Amino acid sequence: MASVYIPVQNSEEEVRVALDQLPRDASDILDILKAEQAPLDLWLIIAREYFKQGKIDQFRQILEEGSSPEIDDYYADVRYERIAILNALGAYYSYLGKIETKQREKEEHFILATQYYNKASRIDMHEPSTWVGKGQLLLAKGEVEQASAAFKIVLDGDRDNVPALLGQACVEFNRGRYSDSLELYKRALQVYPDCPAPVRLGIGLCRYKLGQFEKARQAFERVLQLDPENVEALVALAIMDLRTNEAAGIRKGMVKMQTAFEIYPYCAMALNYLANHFFFTGQHFLVEQLTETALAVTNHGPTKSHSYYNLARSYHSKGDYDKAGVYYMASVKEVNKPHEFVFPYYGLGQVQLKLGDFRSALSNFEKVLEVYPDNCETLKALAHIYVQLGQTDKGQDFIRKATKIDPRDAQAFLELGELLILSDTGSALDAFKTARTLFKKGGQDVPIELLNNIGVLQFERGEFELAQQTFKEALGDGIWLFLINGGNKSSNDIATSTLQFKDMQLFHKLESTGHHIDLPWDKVTVLFNLARLLEQLNDSGTASILYRLILFRFPDYIDAYLRLAAIAKARNNILLSIELVHDALKVNEKCPNALSMLGDLELKNDDWVKAKETLRAASDATDGKDSYATLALGNWNYFAAVRNEKRNPKLEATHLEKAKELYTRVLIQHSANLYAANGAGVVLAEKGHFDVSKDIFTQVQEAASGSVFVQMPDVWINLAHVYFAQGNFSLAVKMYQNCLRKFFYNTDSQILLYLARTHYEAEQWQDCIKTLLRAIHLAPSNYTLRFDAGVAMQKFSASTLQKAKRTADEVRATVAELQNAVRVFSQLSAASNLHIHGFDEKKIDTHVGYCNHLLSAAKVHLEAAEREEQQVRQRQELARQVALAEEARRKAEEQRKFQMERRKQEDELKRVQQQEEHFKRVKEQWKSSSHSRRRERTPEEEEGGTGEKRRKKGGKRRKKDKHSKSHYDNEEGEADMMNEPEMEDEDVDNYREPQTMGNDDAEGNAQDLLAAAGLEDSDAEDDMAAPSSNIARRRQALSESDDDEPIMRQSSPIRENSADMELSDGEIREPKTNGDDGSD
């Protein structure tokens, strides 16, 4: 065993002290050390041995005595040992301050440590070990920057100082600079390879933070090789195994955690992870014990935060939200920023949301969202909170973001549909359908609640078949399918009204025949909605059976009683309906819905006093917060004010004011309540404030039209009533007709009566009669409609007979209507129950007499009208004959003009044909004359012609006489005029007249024309000095020719010109003649 030897003063003897047998009382050792004036290093060795044995008091006693002023004075020359003792005391108190949980004691320990380090510095301010101790003290206090400065002082003097390297590595790790920390740990290990195991633990932690998990695992395993009982390494390896999320890894990790706990039961990290494990196994008692122990043994903020979080989760899962909130809050306080540990913020937000503290929950979830901006659960929670705070748009934005981040999150689409269901039913239905599809794709069962919501929305949108399929899908197989598919038809006497609503023998018979009647509680609502749908489809018999099935299994389901009562009420069985409502009240005598319905039924049963008491009880049952009960009470006051009995103006005003007060109270509670606003408008209209009431009705109509959940025909009717009261009959008619078409499919006799009254007041008698006849067709037993129809016929007849001018057809129609009116009144007079319908027999007889009087008067009017009609017919016949004669004359005149025009066109056509024939004849003459002339030409002329052609090819042209050129142009222009297809009569006559040209002019211009055409004599150019002789010869030739020769000679230059054009231009132009120069 290890021993130390204390030298005896003034002797060579030594006192042997076995370190494993140190006395319990350190005073004995101190006495020896002091008496023998033992070296201070022995003091330090013995104190360290006491510390290793866990004898902290003895350790502290020896070191404190070794640092006393007496010892300092005696060992004034010994510096290093004195500094070592002081540094040991400083390190001890630094450790105490680090592990202390109470703040006051912590500060006291740090003060003592600071004092010892300062005392050591006064001995030698450059001692590295003192600066290393100060750095560790500052690091324990959390003053990272100052600690780094202390370590750097040491490293500046000795860059291989291992304690300083390790201290600086801790500083860099706390700063988050894991790479720098890792390099420092490596340097320390290189400088001193025999470093203790915790150095490699630091290396493993750095590797882990850097994501180098395999190398981190190797480092932790190396630590365990060096120190098999190193708790920190065991915990680190256990955490790595747990993070694999595999069953084998989790088992290994828990084994290591358990080993660490057995080695050192006060390791807070191990305690927290064990508590987390037992939380998921449901052993909350162990969770609470372990976390409380962890909180007692640690003062590290993040570790305590985890401990509080585990404790809070345990209480949260048990439903103790108050304690859970306290511990969540404690966990949050131990964390400086949400990024360090965000889970307690999420848990605290959940608890606050559960407790209704929406503002605080919003703040905590927003902090979670800062750390994880794409966390769908947080987004959904924020969406719910914003909806609760009335910020629906923000809530929808958050839930939409969640669906975009994770399009496969069926729950997100489900919550989106629930948010949209009040504002956008179409989008809500789409979201629900998407959620259903995702559930099916994921292989999960579609929640019944989801299918129920889809069915309800389809029901509200009028998609009844789809809604029925969805409800059946939600219900699945069961006895209800047998009942819906007609299995109930086998039961006897099911058609009677009493059995349809109250009898349960049907189900007992089904059970006796072997049918299993079971209705799970989660399908009751779906079955109720299916029955409600069957009501809408007019299958009230099957609906009543389903309602009774619900009551057979769940007799306290009040809504089923109320729906059965509603069916009975629709069949006008008021007494049975009241009985069913009383059955509902037996379940809950203060049910506001049942009381309100009972009050309404009592009103219909004309039991005004009971109705008032019942409606007041319904309002009191909810402390005036139930809008329906308050509205029903307001309606009672309104109906009491406008009853048909003799009105008391004062009492009427009182009831109207009370009704207005009740409607206003509802509007104060729920400003968007359309029924209350409609009631207020009715009261104002009764008081004569038509403009204000019209504005209210218009706003209510607009609001109701924008919602598929609200059907309010009353507001349309009231608005039409206001138009009627203001005398605006056309708008009133349109409003009644729109209401009748939109809500009642043109089948409501009461609205038809309103419409007929409007036509009556507008003196539109025929429309009034037609409308009343439609109403009678719908309600043939309503004698009031028949009476009104008779009055309308009578009024129509009287107004027609009073007209100053009337046709025989009108008088005949009047007679027919009077006969119908007499027939109607006679039928009413023959009825035996006139007083039941409110008719007076004498009054009906008066109407019959008046109609008969009008019939007798109408005969005279009819004869006069027929005579006048005969006269009018005769005048019309005479006018018709005159018109026919005039028409015949006009047609004859038009025929004559047509024939004249036709003859004129035929004559014109003949003239044109003659002109064409003449033109052809002249053309043939030109051709024959030109041919003969060419044959008679002399060789000299041929040479002259050839020379002329050559001259033309050489580009030499003769200058033409201005007069001859204009004459040639004139001839071409006139020839063009001859080719026009149509000519006026006057031009044709001129053309036929023989026109001659003066011989002198013709002969004088002939040579010029030949020259212009390039066909003149070849010698003419040399003989220009004697033009007059040529002219004379031509005149003589012309005078000696026969009758046709002038024409040939006159046309020959043109023909020659044409021949020349054929040679020069390569195309033949038809000759043109001038009307002034031609002859027949």
Short mmCIF file of N, CA, C and O in Angstrom, two decimals, residues 192-297:
data_model
loop_
_atom_site.label_atom_id
_atom_site.label_comp_id
_atom_site.label_asym_id
_atom_site.label_seq_id
_atom_site.Cartn_x
_atom_site.Cartn_y
_atom_site.Cartn_z
N TYR A 192 0.72 15.34 -24.58
CA TYR A 192 0.73 14.41 -23.46
C TYR A 192 -0.18 13.22 -23.81
O TYR A 192 -1.37 13.21 -23.52
N PRO A 193 0.38 12.21 -24.47
CA PRO A 193 -0.45 11.07 -24.93
C PRO A 193 -1.10 10.32 -23.80
O PRO A 193 -2.08 9.60 -24.03
N ASP A 194 -0.61 10.44 -22.58
CA ASP A 194 -1.19 9.71 -21.47
C ASP A 194 -2.25 10.51 -20.75
O ASP A 194 -2.49 10.33 -19.54
N CYS A 195 -2.89 11.40 -21.46
CA CYS A 195 -3.97 12.20 -20.87
C CYS A 195 -5.06 11.28 -20.34
O CYS A 195 -5.30 10.20 -20.89
N PRO A 196 -5.76 11.71 -19.32
CA PRO A 196 -6.85 10.88 -18.80
C PRO A 196 -7.99 10.74 -19.82
O PRO A 196 -8.06 11.46 -20.82
N ALA A 197 -8.86 9.82 -19.54
CA ALA A 197 -9.95 9.49 -20.47
C ALA A 197 -10.85 10.69 -20.81
O ALA A 197 -11.30 10.82 -21.95
N PRO A 198 -11.15 11.60 -19.88
CA PRO A 198 -12.05 12.71 -20.22
C PRO A 198 -11.56 13.57 -21.39
O PRO A 198 -12.37 14.24 -22.04
N VAL A 199 -10.23 13.57 -21.67
CA VAL A 199 -9.74 14.35 -22.81
C VAL A 199 -10.33 13.77 -24.10
O VAL A 199 -10.80 14.49 -24.98
N ARG A 200 -10.28 12.45 -24.19
CA ARG A 200 -10.87 11.82 -25.38
C ARG A 200 -12.40 11.98 -25.39
O ARG A 200 -13.03 11.95 -26.45
N LEU A 201 -12.99 12.14 -24.23
CA LEU A 201 -14.42 12.43 -24.18
C LEU A 201 -14.72 13.76 -24.87
O LEU A 201 -15.70 13.88 -25.62
N GLY A 202 -13.86 14.75 -24.62
CA GLY A 202 -14.03 16.04 -25.30
C GLY A 202 -13.90 15.90 -26.81
O GLY A 202 -14.64 16.52 -27.58
N ILE A 203 -12.95 15.05 -27.24
CA ILE A 203 -12.78 14.82 -28.67
C ILE A 203 -14.05 14.19 -29.25
O ILE A 203 -14.55 14.58 -30.33
N GLY A 204 -14.62 13.22 -28.53
CA GLY A 204 -15.83 12.57 -29.01
C GLY A 204 -17.00 13.54 -29.12
O GLY A 204 -17.78 13.50 -30.08
N LEU A 205 -17.13 14.45 -28.14
CA LEU A 205 -18.23 15.43 -28.19
C LEU A 205 -18.07 16.37 -29.38
O LEU A 205 -19.06 16.73 -30.04
N CYS A 206 -16.82 16.79 -29.63
CA CYS A 206 -16.59 17.66 -30.79
C CYS A 206 -16.94 16.93 -32.09
O CYS A 206 -17.57 17.51 -32.99
N ARG A 207 -16.53 15.68 -32.19
CA ARG A 207 -16.85 14.91 -33.39
C ARG A 207 -18.38 14.78 -33.56
O ARG A 207 -18.91 14.88 -34.67
N TYR A 208 -19.04 14.56 -32.46
CA TYR A 208 -20.50 14.41 -32.51
C TYR A 208 -21.17 15.69 -32.99
O TYR A 208 -22.07 15.66 -33.84
N LYS A 209 -20.71 16.82 -32.46
CA LYS A 209 -21.29 18.10 -32.87
C LYS A 209 -21.00 18.41 -34.33
O LYS A 209 -21.79 19.09 -35.00
N LEU A 210 -19.88 17.93 -34.83
CA LEU A 210 -19.51 18.16 -36.22
C LEU A 210 -20.18 17.16 -37.17
O LEU A 210 -19.97 17.22 -38.39
N GLY A 211 -20.98 16.24 -36.61
CA GLY A 211 -21.65 15.26 -37.45
C GLY A 211 -20.82 14.07 -37.82
O GLY A 211 -21.24 13.24 -38.65
N GLN A 212 -19.65 13.94 -37.21
CA GLN A 212 -18.76 12.80 -37.51
C GLN A 212 -19.06 11.69 -36.50
O GLN A 212 -18.31 11.44 -35.56
N PHE A 213 -20.20 11.03 -36.71
CA PHE A 213 -20.73 10.15 -35.68
C PHE A 213 -19.89 8.89 -35.49
O PHE A 213 -19.73 8.42 -34.36
N GLU A 214 -19.35 8.35 -36.55
CA GLU A 214 -18.55 7.15 -36.40
C GLU A 214 -17.27 7.43 -35.61
O GLU A 214 -16.88 6.66 -34.73
N LYS A 215 -16.60 8.54 -35.94
CA LYS A 215 -15.39 8.90 -35.19
C LYS A 215 -15.72 9.28 -33.76
O LYS A 215 -14.94 9.01 -32.84
N ALA A 216 -16.90 9.89 -33.57
CA ALA A 216 -17.32 10.21 -32.19
C ALA A 216 -17.53 8.93 -31.40
O ALA A 216 -17.11 8.82 -30.23
N ARG A 217 -18.17 7.95 -32.06
CA ARG A 217 -18.38 6.66 -31.37
C ARG A 217 -17.03 6.01 -31.03
O ARG A 217 -16.87 5.45 -29.93
N GLN A 218 -16.08 6.09 -31.93
CA GLN A 218 -14.75 5.52 -31.65
C GLN A 218 -14.10 6.20 -30.46
O GLN A 218 -13.48 5.55 -29.60
N ALA A 219 -14.25 7.54 -30.39
CA ALA A 219 -13.66 8.27 -29.26
C ALA A 219 -14.31 7.86 -27.95
O ALA A 219 -13.61 7.64 -26.93
N PHE A 220 -15.64 7.74 -27.93
CA PHE A 220 -16.32 7.36 -26.70
C PHE A 220 -15.96 5.93 -26.29
O PHE A 220 -15.78 5.63 -25.09
N GLU A 221 -15.84 5.06 -27.28
CA GLU A 221 -15.45 3.69 -26.96
C GLU A 221 -14.02 3.64 -26.41
O GLU A 221 -13.70 2.83 -25.52
N ARG A 222 -13.14 4.50 -26.92
CA ARG A 222 -11.77 4.57 -26.40
C ARG A 222 -11.78 5.05 -24.95
O ARG A 222 -10.99 4.56 -24.12
N VAL A 223 -12.67 5.98 -24.65
CA VAL A 223 -12.80 6.45 -23.26
C VAL A 223 -13.17 5.30 -22.36
O VAL A 223 -12.61 5.12 -21.26
N LEU A 224 -14.13 4.46 -22.83
CA LEU A 224 -14.56 3.32 -22.01
C LEU A 224 -13.44 2.28 -21.89
O LEU A 224 -13.37 1.57 -20.87
N GLN A 225 -12.60 2.18 -22.89
CA GLN A 225 -11.45 1.27 -22.77
C GLN A 225 -10.50 1.75 -21.68
O GLN A 225 -9.96 0.95 -20.92
N LEU A 226 -10.32 3.07 -21.63
CA LEU A 226 -9.43 3.63 -20.60
C LEU A 226 -10.11 3.68 -19.25
O LEU A 226 -9.44 3.52 -18.20
N ASP A 227 -11.44 3.92 -19.27
CA ASP A 227 -12.17 4.05 -18.01
C ASP A 227 -13.55 3.42 -18.19
O ASP A 227 -14.51 4.07 -18.62
N PRO A 228 -13.67 2.12 -17.91
CA PRO A 228 -14.94 1.40 -18.16
C PRO A 228 -16.12 1.99 -17.40
O PRO A 228 -17.27 1.76 -17.79
N GLU A 229 -15.89 2.73 -16.37
CA GLU A 229 -16.98 3.29 -15.59
C GLU A 229 -17.16 4.78 -15.84
O GLU A 229 -17.74 5.50 -15.03
N ASN A 230 -16.71 5.26 -16.99
CA ASN A 230 -16.90 6.66 -17.34
C ASN A 230 -18.36 6.88 -17.71
O ASN A 230 -18.84 6.43 -18.78
N VAL A 231 -19.08 7.54 -16.84
CA VAL A 231 -20.53 7.71 -17.01
C VAL A 231 -20.83 8.56 -18.24
O VAL A 231 -21.76 8.27 -19.01
N GLU A 232 -20.06 9.62 -18.44
CA GLU A 232 -20.33 10.52 -19.57
C GLU A 232 -20.21 9.77 -20.91
O GLU A 232 -21.02 9.97 -21.83
N ALA A 233 -19.20 8.93 -21.03
CA ALA A 233 -19.03 8.17 -22.28
C ALA A 233 -20.18 7.19 -22.48
O ALA A 233 -20.68 7.00 -23.60
N LEU A 234 -20.57 6.53 -21.39
CA LEU A 234 -21.71 5.61 -21.50
C LEU A 234 -22.98 6.33 -21.95
O LEU A 234 -23.72 5.85 -22.81
N VAL A 235 -23.20 7.48 -21.35
CA VAL A 235 -24.41 8.26 -21.71
C VAL A 235 -24.34 8.71 -23.17
O VAL A 235 -25.32 8.65 -23.91
N ALA A 236 -23.14 9.14 -23.59
CA ALA A 236 -22.99 9.60 -24.97
C ALA A 236 -23.26 8.46 -25.95
O ALA A 236 -23.98 8.64 -26.96
N LEU A 237 -22.68 7.29 -25.70
CA LEU A 237 -22.93 6.15 -26.58
C LEU A 237 -24.40 5.73 -26.55
O LEU A 237 -24.97 5.34 -27.59
N ALA A 238 -25.00 5.81 -25.38
CA ALA A 238 -26.42 5.46 -25.28
C ALA A 238 -27.29 6.41 -26.11
O ALA A 238 -28.23 5.99 -26.79
N ILE A 239 -26.96 7.70 -26.05
CA ILE A 239 -27.73 8.67 -26.84
C ILE A 239 -27.58 8.38 -28.33
O ILE A 239 -28.56 8.44 -29.10
N MET A 240 -26.38 8.04 -28.76
CA MET A 240 -26.18 7.73 -30.17
C MET A 240 -26.97 6.49 -30.59
O MET A 240 -27.52 6.42 -31.70
N ASP A 241 -27.04 5.50 -29.68
CA ASP A 241 -27.84 4.32 -30.00
C ASP A 241 -29.33 4.65 -30.06
O ASP A 241 -30.06 4.14 -30.93
N LEU A 242 -29.77 5.51 -29.16
CA LEU A 242 -31.20 5.88 -29.15
C LEU A 242 -31.59 6.67 -30.38
O LEU A 242 -32.72 6.56 -30.87
N ARG A 243 -30.66 7.46 -30.90
CA ARG A 243 -30.96 8.31 -32.06
C ARG A 243 -31.11 7.51 -33.35
O ARG A 243 -31.56 8.05 -34.36
N THR A 244 -30.75 6.23 -33.33
CA THR A 244 -30.90 5.41 -34.54
C THR A 244 -32.38 5.14 -34.85
O THR A 244 -32.72 4.79 -35.99
N ASN A 245 -33.26 5.25 -33.81
CA ASN A 245 -34.69 5.00 -33.98
C ASN A 245 -34.98 3.58 -34.46
O ASN A 245 -35.97 3.33 -35.14
N GLU A 246 -34.09 2.67 -34.12
CA GLU A 246 -34.30 1.27 -34.43
C GLU A 246 -34.44 0.50 -33.12
O GLU A 246 -33.88 0.90 -32.08
N ALA A 247 -35.20 -0.56 -33.18
CA ALA A 247 -35.50 -1.30 -31.95
C ALA A 247 -34.22 -1.82 -31.29
O ALA A 247 -34.03 -1.68 -30.07
N ALA A 248 -33.33 -2.38 -32.10
CA ALA A 248 -32.08 -2.91 -31.53
C ALA A 248 -31.25 -1.79 -30.94
O ALA A 248 -30.68 -1.92 -29.83
N GLY A 249 -31.15 -0.66 -31.65
CA GLY A 249 -30.37 0.47 -31.14
C GLY A 249 -30.96 1.03 -29.87
O GLY A 249 -30.23 1.39 -28.93
N ILE A 250 -32.28 1.11 -29.80
CA ILE A 250 -32.92 1.64 -28.60
C ILE A 250 -32.67 0.72 -27.41
O ILE A 250 -32.40 1.18 -26.29
N ARG A 251 -32.72 -0.59 -27.64
CA ARG A 251 -32.43 -1.54 -26.55
C ARG A 251 -30.99 -1.38 -26.05
O ARG A 251 -30.74 -1.34 -24.84
N LYS A 252 -30.06 -1.28 -27.00
CA LYS A 252 -28.66 -1.08 -26.59
C LYS A 252 -28.49 0.22 -25.83
O LYS A 252 -27.78 0.27 -24.82
N GLY A 253 -29.10 1.26 -26.31
CA GLY A 253 -28.97 2.55 -25.65
C GLY A 253 -29.52 2.52 -24.24
O GLY A 253 -28.91 3.07 -23.31
N MET A 254 -30.67 1.89 -24.06
CA MET A 254 -31.24 1.83 -22.71
C MET A 254 -30.38 0.97 -21.78
O MET A 254 -30.29 1.25 -20.57
N VAL A 255 -29.73 -0.06 -22.31
CA VAL A 255 -28.82 -0.85 -21.47
C VAL A 255 -27.66 0.01 -20.99
O VAL A 255 -27.27 -0.02 -19.81
N LYS A 256 -27.10 0.81 -21.89
CA LYS A 256 -25.99 1.69 -21.50
C LYS A 256 -26.45 2.74 -20.51
O LYS A 256 -25.71 3.08 -19.56
N MET A 257 -27.65 3.28 -20.70
CA MET A 257 -28.17 4.28 -19.76
C MET A 257 -28.35 3.66 -18.38
O MET A 257 -28.02 4.28 -17.35
N GLN A 258 -28.85 2.46 -18.38
CA GLN A 258 -29.05 1.80 -17.09
C GLN A 258 -27.70 1.53 -16.41
O GLN A 258 -27.57 1.70 -15.19
N THR A 259 -26.70 1.16 -17.20
CA THR A 259 -25.36 0.93 -16.63
C THR A 259 -24.81 2.23 -16.04
O THR A 259 -24.23 2.24 -14.94
N ALA A 260 -24.97 3.33 -16.78
CA ALA A 260 -24.49 4.63 -16.28
C ALA A 260 -25.21 5.01 -15.00
O ALA A 260 -24.59 5.55 -14.06
N PHE A 261 -26.52 4.73 -14.97
CA PHE A 261 -27.29 5.04 -13.76
C PHE A 261 -26.81 4.21 -12.57
O PHE A 261 -26.73 4.71 -11.43
N GLU A 262 -26.47 2.96 -12.82
CA GLU A 262 -25.99 2.10 -11.73
C GLU A 262 -24.62 2.54 -11.25
O GLU A 262 -24.31 2.46 -10.05
N ILE A 263 -23.78 3.00 -12.18
CA ILE A 263 -22.45 3.47 -11.77
C ILE A 263 -22.56 4.75 -10.97
O ILE A 263 -21.93 4.90 -9.92
N TYR A 264 -23.38 5.68 -11.51
CA TYR A 264 -23.50 6.97 -10.82
C TYR A 264 -24.96 7.40 -10.89
O TYR A 264 -25.41 7.92 -11.92
N PRO A 265 -25.75 7.18 -9.87
CA PRO A 265 -27.20 7.43 -9.91
C PRO A 265 -27.56 8.91 -9.99
O PRO A 265 -28.76 9.24 -10.08
N TYR A 266 -26.56 9.76 -9.97
CA TYR A 266 -26.88 11.19 -9.96
C TYR A 266 -26.44 11.89 -11.24
O TYR A 266 -26.27 13.11 -11.25
N CYS A 267 -26.25 11.15 -12.28
CA CYS A 267 -25.93 11.76 -13.58
C CYS A 267 -27.24 12.31 -14.17
O CYS A 267 -28.14 11.54 -14.54
N ALA A 268 -27.35 13.62 -14.25
CA ALA A 268 -28.61 14.25 -14.67
C ALA A 268 -28.99 13.86 -16.10
O ALA A 268 -30.17 13.65 -16.42
N MET A 269 -27.98 13.74 -16.98
CA MET A 269 -28.27 13.40 -18.36
C MET A 269 -28.88 12.01 -18.45
O MET A 269 -29.87 11.79 -19.15
N ALA A 270 -28.28 11.06 -17.73
CA ALA A 270 -28.83 9.70 -17.73
C ALA A 270 -30.23 9.68 -17.13
O ALA A 270 -31.13 8.99 -17.63
N LEU A 271 -30.43 10.43 -16.09
CA LEU A 271 -31.75 10.48 -15.46
C LEU A 271 -32.80 11.01 -16.43
O LEU A 271 -33.93 10.51 -16.50
N ASN A 272 -32.42 12.04 -17.18
CA ASN A 272 -33.39 12.63 -18.13
C ASN A 272 -33.76 11.65 -19.24
O ASN A 272 -34.93 11.53 -19.61
N TYR A 273 -32.76 10.94 -19.75
CA TYR A 273 -33.06 10.00 -20.83
C TYR A 273 -33.84 8.80 -20.33
O TYR A 273 -34.71 8.27 -21.04
N LEU A 274 -33.55 8.38 -19.13
CA LEU A 274 -34.35 7.30 -18.55
C LEU A 274 -35.79 7.76 -18.32
O LEU A 274 -36.74 7.01 -18.58
N ALA A 275 -35.95 8.99 -17.87
CA ALA A 275 -37.29 9.53 -17.69
C ALA A 275 -38.04 9.62 -19.02
O ALA A 275 -39.24 9.31 -19.10
N ASN A 276 -37.32 10.02 -20.06
CA ASN A 276 -37.94 10.08 -21.39
C ASN A 276 -38.40 8.70 -21.84
O ASN A 276 -39.49 8.54 -22.42
N HIS A 277 -37.58 7.67 -21.56
CA HIS A 277 -37.95 6.31 -21.93
C HIS A 277 -39.20 5.85 -21.18
O HIS A 277 -40.14 5.30 -21.78
N PHE A 278 -39.23 6.09 -19.90
CA PHE A 278 -40.37 5.65 -19.11
C PHE A 278 -41.63 6.47 -19.42
O PHE A 278 -42.74 5.99 -19.19
N PHE A 279 -41.46 7.67 -19.96
CA PHE A 279 -42.64 8.45 -20.38
C PHE A 279 -43.36 7.74 -21.53
O PHE A 279 -44.58 7.62 -21.54
N PHE A 280 -42.58 7.24 -22.48
CA PHE A 280 -43.20 6.57 -23.62
C PHE A 280 -43.73 5.19 -23.25
O PHE A 280 -44.59 4.65 -23.96
N THR A 281 -43.22 4.62 -22.17
CA THR A 281 -43.79 3.35 -21.72
C THR A 281 -44.96 3.55 -20.78
O THR A 281 -45.58 2.57 -20.35
N GLY A 282 -45.27 4.80 -20.45
CA GLY A 282 -46.44 5.11 -19.63
C GLY A 282 -46.20 4.98 -18.14
O GLY A 282 -47.16 5.03 -17.36
N GLN A 283 -44.96 4.87 -17.70
CA GLN A 283 -44.65 4.74 -16.27
C GLN A 283 -44.37 6.14 -15.70
O GLN A 283 -43.23 6.53 -15.46
N HIS A 284 -45.43 6.88 -15.52
CA HIS A 284 -45.28 8.28 -15.13
C HIS A 284 -44.71 8.44 -13.72
O HIS A 284 -44.08 9.47 -13.43
N PHE A 285 -44.93 7.47 -12.85
CA PHE A 285 -44.37 7.58 -11.50
C PHE A 285 -42.85 7.60 -11.56
O PHE A 285 -42.19 8.41 -10.88
N LEU A 286 -42.26 6.71 -12.37
CA LEU A 286 -40.81 6.70 -12.51
C LEU A 286 -40.31 7.98 -13.18
O LEU A 286 -39.24 8.50 -12.85
N VAL A 287 -41.08 8.49 -14.12
CA VAL A 287 -40.69 9.73 -14.78
C VAL A 287 -40.56 10.85 -13.75
O VAL A 287 -39.56 11.61 -13.74
N GLU A 288 -41.54 10.96 -12.91
CA GLU A 288 -41.51 12.05 -11.92
C GLU A 288 -40.36 11.87 -10.93
O GLU A 288 -39.68 12.84 -10.57
N GLN A 289 -40.10 10.65 -10.52
CA GLN A 289 -39.00 10.42 -9.57
C GLN A 289 -37.65 10.75 -10.21
O GLN A 289 -36.81 11.44 -9.60
N LEU A 290 -37.42 10.27 -11.41
CA LEU A 290 -36.14 10.49 -12.07
C LEU A 290 -35.92 11.98 -12.36
O LEU A 290 -34.80 12.49 -12.17
N THR A 291 -36.94 12.66 -12.84
CA THR A 291 -36.75 14.08 -13.16
C THR A 291 -36.54 14.91 -11.90
O THR A 291 -35.74 15.86 -11.91
N GLU A 292 -37.22 14.57 -10.84
CA GLU A 292 -37.00 15.32 -9.59
C GLU A 292 -35.58 15.10 -9.07
O GLU A 292 -34.95 16.04 -8.56
N THR A 293 -35.07 13.88 -9.22
CA THR A 293 -33.69 13.61 -8.82
C THR A 293 -32.71 14.40 -9.69
O THR A 293 -31.73 14.98 -9.20
N ALA A 294 -32.98 14.41 -10.99
CA ALA A 294 -32.11 15.15 -11.90
C ALA A 294 -32.10 16.63 -11.56
O ALA A 294 -31.05 17.30 -11.59
N LEU A 295 -33.26 17.17 -11.22
CA LEU A 295 -33.33 18.59 -10.85
C LEU A 295 -32.56 18.86 -9.55
O LEU A 295 -32.00 19.96 -9.37
N ALA A 296 -32.49 17.88 -8.69
CA ALA A 296 -31.82 18.09 -7.41
C ALA A 296 -30.30 18.03 -7.55
O ALA A 296 -29.58 18.64 -6.75
N VAL A 297 -29.80 17.32 -8.58
CA VAL A 297 -28.35 17.10 -8.64
C VAL A 297 -27.67 17.98 -9.68
O VAL A 297 -26.45 17.93 -9.81
#
